[in-house]
Coordinates of C-alpha atoms in Angstrom, one line a residue:
Chain A
X1 CA -100.8 -23.3 -19.3
X2 CA -99.5 -25.6 -22.1
X3 CA -101.6 -28.4 -23.6
X4 CA -99.6 -30.8 -25.8
X5 CA -97.7 -27.9 -27.3
X6 CA -95.6 -29.0 -30.3
X7 CA -93.4 -27.0 -32.7
X8 CA -92.0 -28.3 -36.0
X9 CA -89.4 -25.9 -37.4
X10 CA -88.5 -25.5 -41.1
X11 CA -86.4 -28.4 -42.3
X12 CA -88.5 -30.9 -40.3
X13 CA -86.7 -30.4 -36.9
X14 CA -88.9 -30.7 -33.9
X15 CA -88.4 -27.9 -31.3
X16 CA -90.8 -29.6 -28.9
X17 CA -93.1 -32.6 -29.5
X18 CA -95.5 -32.7 -26.5
X19 CA -95.3 -30.2 -23.7
X20 CA -98.0 -29.9 -21.1
X21 CA -97.9 -28.1 -17.7
X22 CA -99.7 -25.6 -15.7
X23 CA -98.2 -22.6 -13.8
X24 CA -99.9 -20.7 -11.0
X25 CA -99.9 -17.2 -9.7
X26 CA -97.6 -16.6 -6.8
X27 CA -95.4 -19.6 -7.7
X28 CA -92.1 -20.2 -9.5
X29 CA -92.5 -22.9 -12.1
X30 CA -89.1 -24.2 -13.3
X31 CA -88.7 -25.8 -16.6
X32 CA -85.8 -28.1 -16.1
X33 CA -84.1 -30.0 -18.9
X34 CA -80.8 -30.5 -20.8
X35 CA -79.6 -28.3 -23.5
X36 CA -81.8 -28.7 -26.6
X37 CA -84.7 -30.1 -24.6
X38 CA -87.2 -27.6 -25.8
X39 CA -87.4 -25.1 -22.9
X40 CA -86.8 -22.0 -25.0
X41 CA -89.1 -23.1 -27.7
X42 CA -91.8 -23.7 -25.1
X43 CA -91.2 -20.2 -23.6
X44 CA -91.2 -18.5 -27.0
X45 CA -94.5 -20.2 -27.9
X46 CA -96.2 -19.1 -24.6
X47 CA -94.7 -15.5 -25.0
X48 CA -96.3 -15.3 -28.5
X49 CA -92.9 -15.0 -30.3
X50 CA -93.5 -18.2 -32.3
X51 CA -96.7 -20.1 -33.2
X52 CA -97.1 -23.7 -32.1
X53 CA -97.5 -26.3 -34.8
X54 CA -100.1 -28.1 -32.7
X55 CA -101.5 -28.0 -29.2
X56 CA -102.7 -25.1 -27.2
X57 CA -101.2 -22.5 -24.9
X58 CA -103.0 -20.2 -22.6
X59 CA -101.7 -17.3 -20.5
X60 CA -104.0 -15.7 -18.0
X61 CA -106.9 -17.4 -19.9
X62 CA -105.9 -16.0 -23.3
X63 CA -105.0 -18.2 -26.2
X64 CA -101.4 -17.5 -27.3
X65 CA -102.3 -17.7 -31.0
X66 CA -105.8 -16.3 -31.3
X67 CA -105.5 -13.7 -28.5
X68 CA -101.8 -13.0 -28.8
X69 CA -102.3 -9.2 -28.3
X70 CA -104.1 -9.8 -25.0
X71 CA -101.4 -12.2 -23.9
X72 CA -98.7 -9.6 -24.6
X73 CA -100.5 -7.2 -22.2
X74 CA -99.9 -9.4 -19.2
X75 CA -96.4 -10.8 -19.9
X76 CA -92.7 -9.9 -19.8
X77 CA -89.9 -12.0 -21.2
X78 CA -86.2 -12.1 -20.4
X79 CA -84.8 -13.9 -23.5
X80 CA -82.1 -16.5 -23.3
X81 CA -78.6 -14.9 -24.0
X82 CA -80.1 -11.4 -24.2
X83 CA -78.2 -8.3 -23.2
X84 CA -79.2 -4.6 -23.0
X85 CA -77.9 -2.3 -25.7
X86 CA -74.3 -1.4 -24.8
X87 CA -75.1 2.3 -25.1
X88 CA -77.8 2.2 -22.4
X89 CA -77.2 2.8 -18.8
X90 CA -78.9 0.4 -16.3
X91 CA -81.1 3.3 -15.1
X92 CA -82.3 4.5 -18.5
X93 CA -82.7 0.9 -19.8
X94 CA -85.2 0.0 -17.0
X95 CA -86.9 3.4 -16.7
X96 CA -87.6 4.0 -20.4
X97 CA -88.6 0.4 -21.0
X98 CA -91.2 0.7 -18.3
X99 CA -92.5 4.0 -19.7
X100 CA -92.6 2.4 -23.2
X101 CA -94.8 -0.3 -21.6
X102 CA -97.2 2.3 -20.3
X103 CA -96.1 3.1 -16.8
X104 CA -96.0 6.8 -15.7
X105 CA -92.6 8.3 -15.3
X106 CA -92.9 8.6 -11.5
X107 CA -93.9 4.9 -11.2
X108 CA -91.2 3.9 -13.6
X109 CA -88.5 5.8 -11.6
X110 CA -89.7 4.3 -8.4
X111 CA -89.7 0.7 -9.8
X112 CA -86.4 1.2 -11.5
X113 CA -84.8 2.1 -8.2
X114 CA -86.5 -0.7 -6.4
X115 CA -85.4 -3.4 -8.8
X116 CA -81.9 -2.1 -9.5
X117 CA -81.3 -2.1 -5.8
X118 CA -82.8 -5.6 -5.5
X119 CA -80.4 -6.8 -8.1
X120 CA -77.4 -5.0 -6.7
X121 CA -77.1 -2.7 -9.7
X122 CA -78.1 0.6 -8.2
X123 CA -74.5 1.8 -7.6
X124 CA -73.8 1.1 -11.3
X125 CA -76.9 2.8 -12.6
X126 CA -75.1 5.5 -14.5
X127 CA -72.5 3.5 -16.2
X128 CA -73.1 2.4 -19.8
X129 CA -73.7 -1.3 -20.2
X130 CA -70.7 -1.3 -22.5
X131 CA -68.5 -1.0 -19.3
X132 CA -70.4 -3.7 -17.4
X133 CA -69.5 -7.4 -17.2
X134 CA -71.7 -10.0 -18.9
X135 CA -73.3 -11.0 -15.6
X136 CA -74.0 -7.4 -14.7
X137 CA -75.7 -6.9 -18.1
X138 CA -77.9 -10.0 -17.4
X139 CA -78.9 -8.4 -14.1
X140 CA -79.9 -5.2 -15.9
X141 CA -82.0 -7.3 -18.3
X142 CA -83.6 -9.1 -15.3
X143 CA -84.4 -5.7 -13.7
X144 CA -86.1 -4.5 -17.0
X145 CA -88.4 -7.6 -16.9
X146 CA -89.0 -7.9 -13.1
X147 CA -89.8 -4.2 -12.8
X148 CA -92.7 -4.4 -15.2
X149 CA -96.3 -4.6 -14.2
X150 CA -96.6 -8.0 -16.0
X151 CA -98.5 -10.7 -14.1
X152 CA -96.8 -13.5 -16.0
X153 CA -93.0 -13.4 -16.2
X154 CA -90.9 -15.7 -18.4
X155 CA -87.2 -15.9 -17.5
X156 CA -85.2 -18.0 -20.0
X157 CA -82.0 -19.1 -18.3
X158 CA -81.6 -15.7 -16.5
X159 CA -78.7 -16.8 -14.4
X160 CA -76.4 -17.9 -17.2
X161 CA -73.1 -15.9 -17.0
X162 CA -73.8 -15.0 -13.4
X163 CA -71.3 -15.4 -10.6
X164 CA -72.4 -16.7 -7.2
X165 CA -73.5 -13.3 -5.8
X166 CA -75.3 -12.5 -9.1
X167 CA -77.2 -15.8 -8.9
X168 CA -78.4 -15.2 -5.4
X169 CA -79.4 -11.6 -6.3
X170 CA -81.5 -12.8 -9.2
X171 CA -83.0 -15.7 -7.2
X172 CA -83.9 -13.2 -4.4
X173 CA -85.5 -10.8 -6.9
X174 CA -87.4 -13.6 -8.6
X175 CA -88.7 -14.8 -5.3
X176 CA -89.7 -11.2 -4.5
X177 CA -91.6 -10.8 -7.8
X178 CA -93.4 -14.1 -7.1
X179 CA -94.4 -12.9 -3.6
X180 CA -96.1 -10.0 -5.4
X181 CA -98.6 -12.6 -6.7
X182 CA -97.1 -13.0 -10.1
X183 CA -96.5 -16.2 -12.0
X184 CA -92.9 -16.9 -12.9
X185 CA -91.9 -19.4 -15.5
X186 CA -88.1 -20.0 -15.2
X187 CA -85.9 -22.2 -17.4
X188 CA -82.7 -23.7 -16.3
X189 CA -80.5 -26.8 -16.6
X190 CA -79.0 -26.2 -13.2
X191 CA -80.3 -28.6 -10.6
X192 CA -79.1 -26.6 -7.7
X193 CA -80.9 -23.5 -9.0
X194 CA -84.0 -25.5 -9.6
X195 CA -83.8 -26.9 -6.0
X196 CA -83.4 -23.4 -4.5
X197 CA -86.1 -21.7 -6.5
X198 CA -88.8 -24.0 -7.7
X199 CA -92.3 -24.3 -6.3
X200 CA -93.0 -26.6 -9.1
X201 CA -90.6 -28.4 -11.5
X202 CA -91.4 -29.5 -15.0
X203 CA -88.8 -31.9 -16.3
X204 CA -88.4 -31.7 -20.1
X205 CA -86.3 -33.8 -22.4
X206 CA -86.4 -34.5 -26.1
X207 CA -89.2 -32.0 -26.5
X208 CA -91.5 -33.9 -24.1
X209 CA -92.7 -33.3 -20.6
X210 CA -91.3 -36.2 -18.5
X211 CA -92.5 -35.2 -15.0
X212 CA -94.2 -32.5 -13.1
X213 CA -94.5 -31.9 -9.4
X214 CA -93.2 -30.1 -6.4
X215 CA -89.5 -30.9 -5.8
X216 CA -90.3 -32.8 -2.5
X217 CA -93.0 -34.9 -4.2
X218 CA -90.7 -35.7 -7.1
X219 CA -87.9 -36.7 -4.8
X220 CA -90.2 -38.9 -2.8
X221 CA -91.6 -40.6 -5.9
X222 CA -88.1 -42.0 -6.8
X223 CA -87.7 -45.8 -6.5
X224 CA -84.5 -45.2 -4.3
X225 CA -83.7 -43.0 -1.4
X226 CA -79.9 -43.0 -1.1
X227 CA -76.9 -42.6 -3.5
X228 CA -73.2 -43.2 -3.5
X229 CA -71.0 -41.1 -5.8
X230 CA -67.6 -42.7 -6.5
X231 CA -64.7 -42.2 -8.7
X232 CA -64.3 -45.1 -11.2
X233 CA -61.4 -47.2 -9.9
X234 CA -62.0 -50.7 -11.1
X235 CA -63.8 -51.6 -7.8
X236 CA -67.5 -52.0 -8.3
X237 CA -70.3 -51.3 -5.9
X238 CA -72.7 -54.2 -5.4
X239 CA -76.4 -54.4 -4.7
X240 CA -77.6 -51.1 -6.2
X241 CA -81.1 -50.5 -7.6
X242 CA -79.6 -48.5 -10.4
X243 CA -76.3 -47.1 -11.5
X244 CA -75.2 -44.4 -13.8
X245 CA -71.7 -43.9 -15.3
X246 CA -70.7 -40.3 -16.0
X247 CA -67.2 -40.2 -17.4
X248 CA -64.8 -40.9 -14.6
X249 CA -67.6 -41.0 -11.9
X250 CA -70.4 -43.4 -11.1
X251 CA -73.6 -42.9 -9.1
X252 CA -75.1 -45.9 -7.5
X253 CA -78.7 -45.8 -6.0
X254 CA -80.0 -47.7 -3.1
X255 CA -83.4 -48.1 -1.3
X256 CA -82.1 -48.0 2.2
X257 CA -79.1 -46.4 3.9
X258 CA -77.9 -49.8 5.3
X259 CA -77.9 -51.3 1.8
X260 CA -75.7 -48.4 0.7
X261 CA -73.3 -48.7 3.6
X262 CA -72.9 -52.4 3.2
X263 CA -72.2 -51.9 -0.5
X264 CA -69.3 -49.6 0.4
X265 CA -68.0 -52.1 2.9
X266 CA -68.3 -55.1 0.5
X267 CA -66.6 -53.2 -2.4
X268 CA -63.7 -51.8 -0.5
X269 CA -64.2 -48.5 -2.2
X270 CA -62.5 -45.7 -0.4
X271 CA -63.6 -42.0 -0.2
X272 CA -67.3 -42.8 -0.7
X273 CA -70.2 -41.3 1.3
X274 CA -73.9 -42.1 1.4
X275 CA -76.2 -39.2 0.5
X276 CA -79.9 -38.6 0.4
X277 CA -81.2 -38.3 -3.2
X278 CA -82.2 -34.8 -4.4
X279 CA -83.6 -33.0 -7.4
X280 CA -80.5 -33.8 -9.4
X281 CA -81.3 -37.5 -9.0
X282 CA -84.9 -36.8 -10.1
X283 CA -83.6 -35.2 -13.2
X284 CA -81.1 -38.0 -13.9
X285 CA -83.8 -40.6 -13.2
X286 CA -86.2 -39.1 -15.7
X287 CA -83.7 -38.0 -18.3
X288 CA -81.2 -40.9 -18.2
X289 CA -82.3 -43.7 -16.0
X290 CA -86.0 -44.4 -16.3
X291 CA -85.9 -46.4 -19.5
X292 CA -83.1 -48.7 -18.1
X293 CA -84.7 -49.0 -14.7
X294 CA -88.2 -49.8 -16.1
X295 CA -86.7 -52.5 -18.2
X296 CA -84.8 -53.9 -15.2
X297 CA -87.8 -53.8 -12.9
X298 CA -90.1 -55.4 -15.5
X299 CA -87.6 -58.3 -16.1
X300 CA -87.0 -58.7 -12.3
X301 CA -88.4 -62.2 -11.3
X302 CA -89.5 -60.8 -7.9
Chain B
X1 CA -107.2 11.1 -25.6
X2 CA -105.6 9.2 -22.8
X3 CA -104.9 6.4 -25.2
X4 CA -103.1 8.7 -27.6
X5 CA -101.0 10.2 -24.8
X6 CA -100.0 6.7 -23.7
X7 CA -98.9 5.9 -27.3
X8 CA -97.0 9.2 -27.4
X9 CA -95.2 8.4 -24.1
X10 CA -94.4 5.0 -25.4
X11 CA -93.0 6.4 -28.6
X12 CA -90.8 9.0 -26.8
X13 CA -89.5 6.3 -24.4
X14 CA -88.5 4.0 -27.2
X15 CA -87.0 6.9 -29.2
X16 CA -85.1 8.0 -26.1
X17 CA -83.6 4.5 -25.7
X18 CA -82.7 4.1 -29.3
X19 CA -81.2 7.6 -29.5
X20 CA -78.8 6.7 -26.7
X21 CA -75.9 6.0 -29.1
X22 CA -76.4 9.5 -30.6
X23 CA -76.5 11.1 -27.2
X24 CA -73.5 9.2 -26.0
X25 CA -71.4 9.9 -29.1
X26 CA -72.3 13.3 -30.5
X27 CA -69.2 13.2 -32.6
X28 CA -71.3 11.2 -35.1
X29 CA -73.3 14.3 -35.7
X30 CA -70.2 16.5 -36.1
X31 CA -69.1 14.2 -38.8
X32 CA -72.5 14.5 -40.5
X33 CA -72.4 18.3 -40.3
X34 CA -68.9 18.5 -41.7
X35 CA -70.0 16.3 -44.6
X36 CA -72.8 18.7 -45.5
X37 CA -70.4 21.6 -45.4
X38 CA -67.9 19.7 -47.6
X39 CA -70.7 18.8 -50.1
X40 CA -71.7 22.5 -50.3
X41 CA -68.1 23.5 -51.0
X42 CA -67.5 20.9 -53.6
X43 CA -70.8 21.3 -55.5
X44 CA -70.7 25.2 -55.4
X45 CA -67.2 25.2 -56.8
X46 CA -68.3 23.0 -59.7
X47 CA -71.9 24.2 -60.2
X48 CA -72.1 27.6 -58.6
X49 CA -75.4 28.7 -57.0
X50 CA -77.2 25.9 -58.9
X51 CA -74.9 23.4 -57.3
X52 CA -75.7 24.7 -53.8
X53 CA -79.4 24.4 -54.6
X54 CA -78.8 20.8 -55.4
X55 CA -76.9 20.3 -52.2
X56 CA -79.8 21.4 -50.1
X57 CA -82.6 19.4 -51.8
X58 CA -80.4 16.4 -52.7
X59 CA -78.6 16.3 -49.3
X60 CA -81.8 16.3 -47.3
X61 CA -83.3 13.5 -49.5
X62 CA -80.1 11.4 -49.3
X63 CA -79.8 11.7 -45.6
X64 CA -83.5 11.0 -44.9
X65 CA -83.3 7.8 -47.0
X66 CA -80.1 6.8 -45.3
X67 CA -81.7 7.3 -41.8
X68 CA -84.6 4.9 -42.7
X69 CA -82.8 2.1 -44.3
X70 CA -79.5 2.3 -42.5
X71 CA -80.1 3.6 -39.0
X72 CA -83.6 2.2 -38.4
X73 CA -82.7 -1.1 -40.2
X74 CA -79.4 -1.5 -38.4
X75 CA -80.9 -0.5 -35.0
X76 CA -83.6 -3.1 -35.3
X77 CA -81.1 -5.6 -36.6
X78 CA -78.9 -4.9 -33.6
X79 CA -82.0 -5.4 -31.3
X80 CA -82.3 -8.9 -32.8
X81 CA -78.6 -9.6 -32.0
X82 CA -79.0 -8.4 -28.4
X83 CA -82.4 -10.1 -28.2
X84 CA -83.9 -6.8 -26.8
X85 CA -86.3 -7.1 -29.7
X86 CA -87.9 -10.0 -27.9
X87 CA -88.5 -7.8 -24.8
X88 CA -90.5 -5.4 -27.0
X89 CA -92.4 -8.1 -28.9
X90 CA -93.4 -10.0 -25.8
X91 CA -94.9 -6.9 -24.3
X92 CA -97.9 -4.6 -24.7
X93 CA -95.7 -2.5 -27.0
X94 CA -96.9 -3.2 -30.6
X95 CA -94.3 -3.8 -33.3
X96 CA -95.7 -0.7 -35.1
X97 CA -95.0 1.6 -32.0
X98 CA -91.6 0.0 -31.6
X99 CA -90.7 0.7 -35.2
X100 CA -92.0 4.3 -35.0
X101 CA -90.1 4.9 -31.8
X102 CA -86.8 3.7 -33.3
X103 CA -87.5 5.9 -36.4
X104 CA -88.1 8.9 -34.1
X105 CA -84.9 8.2 -32.1
X106 CA -82.8 7.8 -35.3
X107 CA -84.2 11.0 -36.8
X108 CA -82.5 13.0 -34.0
X109 CA -79.3 12.3 -35.9
X110 CA -80.3 14.5 -38.7
X111 CA -81.2 17.6 -36.7
X112 CA -77.9 19.4 -36.7
X113 CA -77.3 18.9 -40.4
X114 CA -80.8 20.1 -41.1
X115 CA -79.9 23.4 -39.4
X116 CA -76.9 23.7 -41.7
X117 CA -79.1 23.0 -44.8
X118 CA -81.6 25.7 -43.5
X119 CA -78.7 28.2 -43.1
X120 CA -77.5 27.4 -46.7
X121 CA -81.0 27.7 -48.1
X122 CA -81.3 31.2 -46.4
X123 CA -77.9 32.1 -47.8
X124 CA -78.9 31.4 -51.4
X125 CA -82.2 33.1 -51.1
X126 CA -84.4 30.0 -51.1
X127 CA -85.5 29.8 -47.5
X128 CA -88.5 27.4 -48.2
X129 CA -86.3 24.8 -50.0
X130 CA -85.4 23.1 -46.8
X131 CA -89.1 22.9 -45.7
X132 CA -90.2 21.5 -49.1
X133 CA -87.3 19.0 -49.2
X134 CA -88.1 17.9 -45.6
X135 CA -91.8 17.4 -46.4
X136 CA -91.1 15.2 -49.3
X137 CA -88.3 13.5 -47.4
X138 CA -90.7 12.5 -44.6
X139 CA -92.5 10.3 -47.2
X140 CA -89.1 9.0 -48.4
X141 CA -88.1 8.3 -44.8
X142 CA -91.2 6.2 -44.2
X143 CA -90.4 4.3 -47.4
X144 CA -86.8 3.6 -46.5
X145 CA -87.8 2.8 -42.9
X146 CA -90.2 0.1 -44.3
X147 CA -87.4 -1.3 -46.5
X148 CA -85.0 -1.2 -43.6
X149 CA -87.4 -3.0 -41.3
X150 CA -88.3 -5.6 -44.0
X151 CA -84.5 -6.3 -44.3
X152 CA -83.9 -6.3 -40.5
X153 CA -86.8 -8.7 -39.7
X154 CA -86.2 -11.1 -42.6
X155 CA -82.3 -11.3 -42.7
X156 CA -81.1 -14.7 -41.4
X157 CA -77.9 -13.3 -39.9
X158 CA -78.7 -9.9 -38.4
X159 CA -75.0 -9.3 -37.8
X160 CA -74.6 -8.8 -41.6
X161 CA -77.3 -6.2 -41.9
X162 CA -75.0 -3.3 -42.7
X163 CA -73.5 -5.3 -45.5
X164 CA -77.0 -5.1 -47.1
X165 CA -78.3 -1.8 -46.0
X166 CA -75.2 0.3 -46.6
X167 CA -74.8 -0.7 -50.3
X168 CA -78.5 -0.1 -50.9
X169 CA -78.3 3.3 -49.3
X170 CA -75.2 4.2 -51.2
X171 CA -76.5 3.0 -54.6
X172 CA -79.8 4.9 -54.0
X173 CA -78.2 8.2 -53.0
X174 CA -74.8 8.5 -54.8
X175 CA -75.5 7.0 -58.3
X176 CA -79.0 8.3 -59.4
X177 CA -79.6 12.0 -60.0
X178 CA -80.1 13.1 -56.4
X179 CA -77.2 15.5 -56.1
X180 CA -77.0 16.3 -59.8
X181 CA -79.6 17.2 -62.5
X182 CA -81.4 14.3 -64.2
X183 CA -81.2 16.2 -67.4
X184 CA -77.6 15.4 -67.9
X185 CA -78.5 11.7 -68.3
X186 CA -79.5 10.7 -71.9
X187 CA -83.2 10.1 -72.5
X188 CA -83.7 6.3 -72.4
X189 CA -81.6 6.1 -69.2
X190 CA -83.2 9.1 -67.6
X191 CA -86.5 7.3 -66.9
X192 CA -84.6 4.5 -65.2
X193 CA -82.6 6.9 -63.2
X194 CA -85.7 8.8 -62.1
X195 CA -87.5 5.6 -61.1
X196 CA -85.1 5.3 -58.1
X197 CA -87.2 6.7 -55.2
X198 CA -84.5 9.1 -54.0
X199 CA -84.2 10.6 -57.4
X200 CA -88.0 11.0 -57.7
X201 CA -88.1 12.6 -54.2
X202 CA -85.3 15.0 -54.9
X203 CA -86.9 16.0 -58.2
X204 CA -90.3 16.7 -56.4
X205 CA -88.6 18.7 -53.7
X206 CA -86.8 20.9 -56.4
X207 CA -90.1 21.4 -58.3
X208 CA -91.8 22.5 -55.1
X209 CA -88.8 24.8 -54.4
X210 CA -89.1 26.5 -57.8
X211 CA -86.0 24.9 -59.3
X212 CA -86.3 23.8 -62.9
X213 CA -85.7 20.0 -63.2
X214 CA -86.8 19.2 -66.7
X215 CA -88.8 16.3 -65.3
X216 CA -92.7 16.0 -65.2
X217 CA -93.6 16.1 -61.5
X218 CA -96.6 13.8 -62.0
X219 CA -94.2 11.1 -63.2
X220 CA -92.0 11.4 -60.1
X221 CA -95.0 11.6 -57.8
X222 CA -96.4 8.4 -59.4
X223 CA -93.0 6.6 -59.1
X224 CA -92.7 7.5 -55.4
X225 CA -96.3 6.4 -54.7
X226 CA -95.6 3.0 -56.3
X227 CA -92.5 2.6 -54.2
X228 CA -94.5 3.2 -51.0
X229 CA -97.2 0.7 -52.1
X230 CA -94.5 -1.9 -52.8
X231 CA -92.8 -1.3 -49.5
X232 CA -96.1 -1.7 -47.6
X233 CA -96.6 -5.0 -49.4
X234 CA -93.1 -6.2 -48.6
X235 CA -93.3 -5.4 -44.9
X236 CA -96.6 -7.3 -44.7
X237 CA -94.8 -10.4 -46.1
X238 CA -92.2 -10.6 -43.4
X239 CA -92.9 -12.8 -40.4
X240 CA -93.3 -10.0 -37.8
X241 CA -96.3 -7.8 -38.6
X242 CA -95.4 -4.2 -38.5
X243 CA -98.4 -2.6 -40.2

């Protein structure tokens, strides 16, 4: 649990300014935000790697500053951009890390096999990590963390560098770890990943918590239901609730499907389709649109 | 008892992981053994049996110091680069156990050359010289490990760690009177030379082994003790608490 966590780095740079959320056992809580939003700083504070400047963090009821040693007994962390030592094989990396954490050799061997199989790395268990791809190394690191006895697992962008199969493997393994009753705190900036995995989403931007909720609740809370994505061609879509320009593309938002369809007809835009909004739109709404929209709504004479 | 066994298991596991590079590349140890043999040949040709005595005591001291500052320091620095250090720190494994495990794993590197030193000591009729040198070197290894850890944890760019630890190791083992007698240095400079921890340790090892050094052992013992106190203070100043 994070309560108004803030971190001011040397040189006066804010890592995070005000982060609050609560994660639960048996659930995957996804911290979703753009690069530099403060996801890693938040994770590192909760994992006792750095001390918050203000605010409080609790893991399994233990204060992350005053009871850091107790916190470390119940957590495991997969750091962002981490990689196992190139001289380790996947098997020895997972097995000996588990023994170092206090598991017996027989339990460590059993769990190593289980999680390397789960992550599709069992057949590569005897190769040194030097010979593995970046994505395969990330899977080994994920196995090291997921195979632990930790009740709270922090995974900082675990699927970066992973191909499609690797991503599905990691997602499946994370879901399995969660079904063991553990709390998983997972960071990403990938909407699709968040949609696939999250039981709860915490949207972070500029070092602040912008929204918290279950993906369905967040989607339903949006002030629009449909969207049209079009290539910018000089023809503009009328009647939208809000619109966002992203390079050569635009996304226009509508409250009803008929409004969206008539907008396409009126504009004469070709190759446009009406879609339901999703988590990506929740993200864009909170990170990019909300300020503009609030302004527009408040100045609307209706 | 159960707690101590758990700590021992943890130490061995970390040592096993961090000795992987030695296990995977045993040629590193062949290079080390060949260097010991080469030193023995060079110093015996210049200094006769006295030269070989200095190879045994000075060689063990040099290598022990190098293991702490270079191998442990670089291994921890590399763990910072790969971020595996975060896996250890955000876990029930205490930084102290992690550091001790890395130290234990790195020490494996020295085992083959220690056998060669023992054989040489037997050959020259001073079989206990290896043991005395090793005992004093254990203290030196702890000191150099503390220095190595202090550098590894505090350096801003861990990729540059060897650029710092290698020169320190070389300056501490090749320049001061570790492989040669301190008595050949003129008096005002001799005290400065002996104040280097490796030189003090080598001098103590020789005194214990019955080799005349011309240096008062209480001075060298005091110097080494001061170094250890300074290293403990330094490690407590770095951000990650080791002790």
